[in-house]
């Protein structure tokens, strides 16, 4: 079931009315939301609901076991087994085919081809997201950041809650479970912000992302060898906008829908293309995943507290595994490895620059020291602009491998960027303007949506409802025909 469809609109209206009617009976309300979430998830394939229930039961039981133990070694052992089971399920569904294909290719290369036990494995929608939520819950219980929940209903709802079930944001148990213990409440400020987020999300997905996908991106990435450098450059810029609008749209709608039901989700995107460094980019892009990788992978590996080599190793491994999380293909492996390597290079260069230019230290008060001081003074202006431009193009280069179906296709795309002998086929004012305005929007104030919501909070509930309804109709009229699945459904 997709957000921008009539099916979801009818589904949500029914759930919304029943949930608020049961707001004084918390257990009944939570049960309705669990059943609604399983209906939502089973809409793709009812068989997947068994996997979702199994994941919830595993994490509930393991959480209770860890929370009830005082023996540190035993708690650690139970945590390790539970995480291993979570990852084993994820690995089977997501990487079984990739592993066997890679093994078969290697055996052919070595001249020892063998018949391998290939199975047709269907990837459950959103398995990476609810698996990571389960793991974060277990680790937080182990670290005593949150108490193990005694309510199996709460854990089922935490892992399956339909607004963020299939494409995030990844919500922490410490943030969500306490909300289930309170009577839900929605004021006009929350409702007005929810309306803004839902409409903005629908516009980003149905209009911007879908137009760029159908008019440019799908075509140039299908066979980059038949296009010139101009179209390929426009295509990668368009994809950068498409994937941002597509993925952030899901997060916006999820946050808005959850707010209308009385629950608060954390922000998942913060104008990532205004970042002046890759480190800043990852603080702004898919925040729930980047912080998950930081807290549950980078820091346990040692973070930046060890030697310089270990710090760079931890950065690389974190991004490398983040790339593998996104998909079972060598293109994703390269994408993660590239970001990991570039984060290391960026860290080394910034450390060297700070030592070299810091107050002209080591250069006395001479000309060189003065020049270093001037360089540091302009770092906040010209340096920031150059940093934004360089960071954006590094991200775009990596997006080529993220989007391309194969590594060879991605490499052909990169090579084609240097061939400008052909005239552009796609550089229409409409497409170029949509890309340019979408990128320019990243330099709006970070809290602009909150500001718009505050302007609307004096409106009555009827007016807010009418604005949402007419806004959806207007977006539907502007959008191209058809509704494409969200990109991150495949992860």
PDB file of N, CA and C in Angstrom, residues 385-421:
ATOM      1  N   UNK A 385      31.410  27.910   0.453  1.00  0.00           N
ATOM      2  CA  UNK A 385      30.806  27.728  -0.874  1.00  0.00           C
ATOM      3  C   UNK A 385      31.533  26.627  -1.638  1.00  0.00           C
ATOM      4  N   UNK A 386      32.866  26.685  -1.624  1.00  0.00           N
ATOM      5  CA  UNK A 386      33.640  25.652  -2.315  1.00  0.00           C
ATOM      6  C   UNK A 386      33.383  24.279  -1.689  1.00  0.00           C
ATOM      7  N   UNK A 387      33.250  24.254  -0.357  1.00  0.00           N
ATOM      8  CA  UNK A 387      32.968  22.994   0.320  1.00  0.00           C
ATOM      9  C   UNK A 387      31.622  22.423  -0.082  1.00  0.00           C
ATOM     10  N   UNK A 388      30.606  23.276  -0.210  1.00  0.00           N
ATOM     11  CA  UNK A 388      29.274  22.819  -0.621  1.00  0.00           C
ATOM     12  C   UNK A 388      29.311  22.249  -2.029  1.00  0.00           C
ATOM     13  N   UNK A 389      29.987  22.974  -2.928  1.00  0.00           N
ATOM     14  CA  UNK A 389      30.060  22.525  -4.327  1.00  0.00           C
ATOM     15  C   UNK A 389      30.811  21.196  -4.425  1.00  0.00           C
ATOM     16  N   UNK A 390      31.953  21.105  -3.755  1.00  0.00           N
ATOM     17  CA  UNK A 390      32.745  19.872  -3.815  1.00  0.00           C
ATOM     18  C   UNK A 390      31.992  18.709  -3.177  1.00  0.00           C
ATOM     19  N   UNK A 391      31.386  18.933  -2.023  1.00  0.00           N
ATOM     20  CA  UNK A 391      30.648  17.861  -1.345  1.00  0.00           C
ATOM     21  C   UNK A 391      29.498  17.372  -2.209  1.00  0.00           C
ATOM     22  N   UNK A 392      28.749  18.299  -2.802  1.00  0.00           N
ATOM     23  CA  UNK A 392      27.617  17.911  -3.643  1.00  0.00           C
ATOM     24  C   UNK A 392      28.077  17.046  -4.813  1.00  0.00           C
ATOM     25  N   UNK A 393      29.190  17.396  -5.435  1.00  0.00           N
ATOM     26  CA  UNK A 393      29.637  16.619  -6.600  1.00  0.00           C
ATOM     27  C   UNK A 393      30.249  15.274  -6.198  1.00  0.00           C
ATOM     28  N   UNK A 394      30.851  15.199  -5.034  1.00  0.00           N
ATOM     29  CA  UNK A 394      31.297  13.892  -4.544  1.00  0.00           C
ATOM     30  C   UNK A 394      30.088  12.991  -4.284  1.00  0.00           C
ATOM     31  N   UNK A 395      29.046  13.551  -3.673  1.00  0.00           N
ATOM     32  CA  UNK A 395      27.821  12.787  -3.421  1.00  0.00           C
ATOM     33  C   UNK A 395      27.195  12.353  -4.743  1.00  0.00           C
ATOM     34  N   UNK A 396      27.165  13.254  -5.723  1.00  0.00           N
ATOM     35  CA  UNK A 396      26.581  12.920  -7.028  1.00  0.00           C
ATOM     36  C   UNK A 396      27.367  11.812  -7.723  1.00  0.00           C
ATOM     37  N   UNK A 397      28.699  11.885  -7.642  1.00  0.00           N
ATOM     38  CA  UNK A 397      29.511  10.812  -8.230  1.00  0.00           C
ATOM     39  C   UNK A 397      29.140   9.465  -7.622  1.00  0.00           C
ATOM     40  N   UNK A 398      28.993   9.431  -6.305  1.00  0.00           N
ATOM     41  CA  UNK A 398      28.620   8.180  -5.638  1.00  0.00           C
ATOM     42  C   UNK A 398      27.200   7.761  -6.004  1.00  0.00           C
ATOM     43  N   UNK A 399      26.285   8.737  -6.229  1.00  0.00           N
ATOM     44  CA  UNK A 399      24.917   8.386  -6.617  1.00  0.00           C
ATOM     45  C   UNK A 399      24.875   7.616  -7.932  1.00  0.00           C
ATOM     46  N   UNK A 400      25.834   7.846  -8.816  1.00  0.00           N
ATOM     47  CA  UNK A 400      25.857   7.121 -10.088  1.00  0.00           C
ATOM     48  C   UNK A 400      25.917   5.618  -9.825  1.00  0.00           C
ATOM     49  N   UNK A 401      26.759   5.206  -8.918  1.00  0.00           N
ATOM     50  CA  UNK A 401      26.903   3.783  -8.601  1.00  0.00           C
ATOM     51  C   UNK A 401      25.712   3.280  -7.792  1.00  0.00           C
ATOM     52  N   UNK A 402      25.122   4.149  -7.000  1.00  0.00           N
ATOM     53  CA  UNK A 402      23.937   3.783  -6.224  1.00  0.00           C
ATOM     54  C   UNK A 402      22.761   3.487  -7.158  1.00  0.00           C
ATOM     55  N   UNK A 403      22.619   4.263  -8.226  1.00  0.00           N
ATOM     56  CA  UNK A 403      21.463   4.146  -9.126  1.00  0.00           C
ATOM     57  C   UNK A 403      21.667   3.143 -10.255  1.00  0.00           C
ATOM     58  N   UNK A 404      22.897   3.017 -10.747  1.00  0.00           N
ATOM     59  CA  UNK A 404      23.141   2.170 -11.913  1.00  0.00           C
ATOM     60  C   UNK A 404      22.830   0.706 -11.614  1.00  0.00           C
ATOM     61  N   UNK A 405      22.277  -0.029 -12.585  1.00  0.00           N
ATOM     62  CA  UNK A 405      21.925  -1.433 -12.340  1.00  0.00           C
ATOM     63  C   UNK A 405      23.131  -2.352 -12.177  1.00  0.00           C
ATOM     64  N   UNK A 406      24.251  -1.998 -12.817  1.00  0.00           N
ATOM     65  CA  UNK A 406      25.451  -2.815 -12.714  1.00  0.00           C
ATOM     66  C   UNK A 406      26.670  -1.911 -12.586  1.00  0.00           C
ATOM     67  N   UNK A 407      27.776  -2.502 -12.179  1.00  0.00           N
ATOM     68  CA  UNK A 407      29.003  -1.725 -12.039  1.00  0.00           C
ATOM     69  C   UNK A 407      29.491  -1.249 -13.405  1.00  0.00           C
ATOM     70  N   UNK A 408      29.382  -2.104 -14.422  1.00  0.00           N
ATOM     71  CA  UNK A 408      29.834  -1.710 -15.760  1.00  0.00           C
ATOM     72  C   UNK A 408      28.989  -0.565 -16.306  1.00  0.00           C
ATOM     73  N   UNK A 409      27.691  -0.578 -16.041  1.00  0.00           N
ATOM     74  CA  UNK A 409      26.823   0.506 -16.479  1.00  0.00           C
ATOM     75  C   UNK A 409      27.205   1.806 -15.780  1.00  0.00           C
ATOM     76  N   UNK A 410      27.525   1.731 -14.491  1.00  0.00           N
ATOM     77  CA  UNK A 410      27.946   2.924 -13.760  1.00  0.00           C
ATOM     78  C   UNK A 410      29.241   3.477 -14.341  1.00  0.00           C
ATOM     79  N   UNK A 411      30.173   2.577 -14.684  1.00  0.00           N
ATOM     80  CA  UNK A 411      31.443   3.028 -15.240  1.00  0.00           C
ATOM     81  C   UNK A 411      31.235   3.665 -16.613  1.00  0.00           C
ATOM     82  N   UNK A 412      30.341   3.096 -17.416  1.00  0.00           N
ATOM     83  CA  UNK A 412      30.015   3.707 -18.714  1.00  0.00           C
ATOM     84  C   UNK A 412      29.421   5.099 -18.524  1.00  0.00           C
ATOM     85  N   UNK A 413      28.635   5.247 -17.474  1.00  0.00           N
ATOM     86  CA  UNK A 413      28.035   6.550 -17.183  1.00  0.00           C
ATOM     87  C   UNK A 413      29.136   7.567 -16.861  1.00  0.00           C
ATOM     88  N   UNK A 414      30.088   7.171 -16.022  1.00  0.00           N
ATOM     89  CA  UNK A 414      31.167   8.080 -15.648  1.00  0.00           C
ATOM     90  C   UNK A 414      31.987   8.478 -16.871  1.00  0.00           C
ATOM     91  N   UNK A 415      32.313   7.509 -17.711  1.00  0.00           N
ATOM     92  CA  UNK A 415      33.090   7.803 -18.919  1.00  0.00           C
ATOM     93  C   UNK A 415      32.319   8.742 -19.834  1.00  0.00           C
ATOM     94  N   UNK A 416      31.012   8.513 -19.956  1.00  0.00           N
ATOM     95  CA  UNK A 416      30.181   9.336 -20.836  1.00  0.00           C
ATOM     96  C   UNK A 416      30.093  10.786 -20.409  1.00  0.00           C
ATOM     97  N   UNK A 417      30.343  11.076 -19.147  1.00  0.00           N
ATOM     98  CA  UNK A 417      30.302  12.462 -18.677  1.00  0.00           C
ATOM     99  C   UNK A 417      31.348  13.338 -19.354  1.00  0.00           C
ATOM    100  N   UNK A 418      32.383  12.733 -19.916  1.00  0.00           N
ATOM    101  CA  UNK A 418      33.456  13.501 -20.553  1.00  0.00           C
ATOM    102  C   UNK A 418      33.255  13.656 -22.056  1.00  0.00           C
ATOM    103  N   UNK A 419      32.172  13.122 -22.597  1.00  0.00           N
ATOM    104  CA  UNK A 419      31.885  13.223 -24.032  1.00  0.00           C
ATOM    105  C   UNK A 419      30.761  14.235 -24.249  1.00  0.00           C
ATOM    106  N   UNK A 420      31.142  15.405 -24.703  1.00  0.00           N
ATOM    107  CA  UNK A 420      30.163  16.478 -24.914  1.00  0.00           C
ATOM    108  C   UNK A 420      29.932  16.741 -26.404  1.00  0.00           C
ATOM    109  N   UNK A 421      30.125  15.713 -27.223  1.00  0.00           N
ATOM    110  CA  UNK A 421      29.971  15.887 -28.672  1.00  0.00           C
ATOM    111  C   UNK A 421      28.515  15.861 -29.127  1.00  0.00           C
TER     112      UNK A 421
END
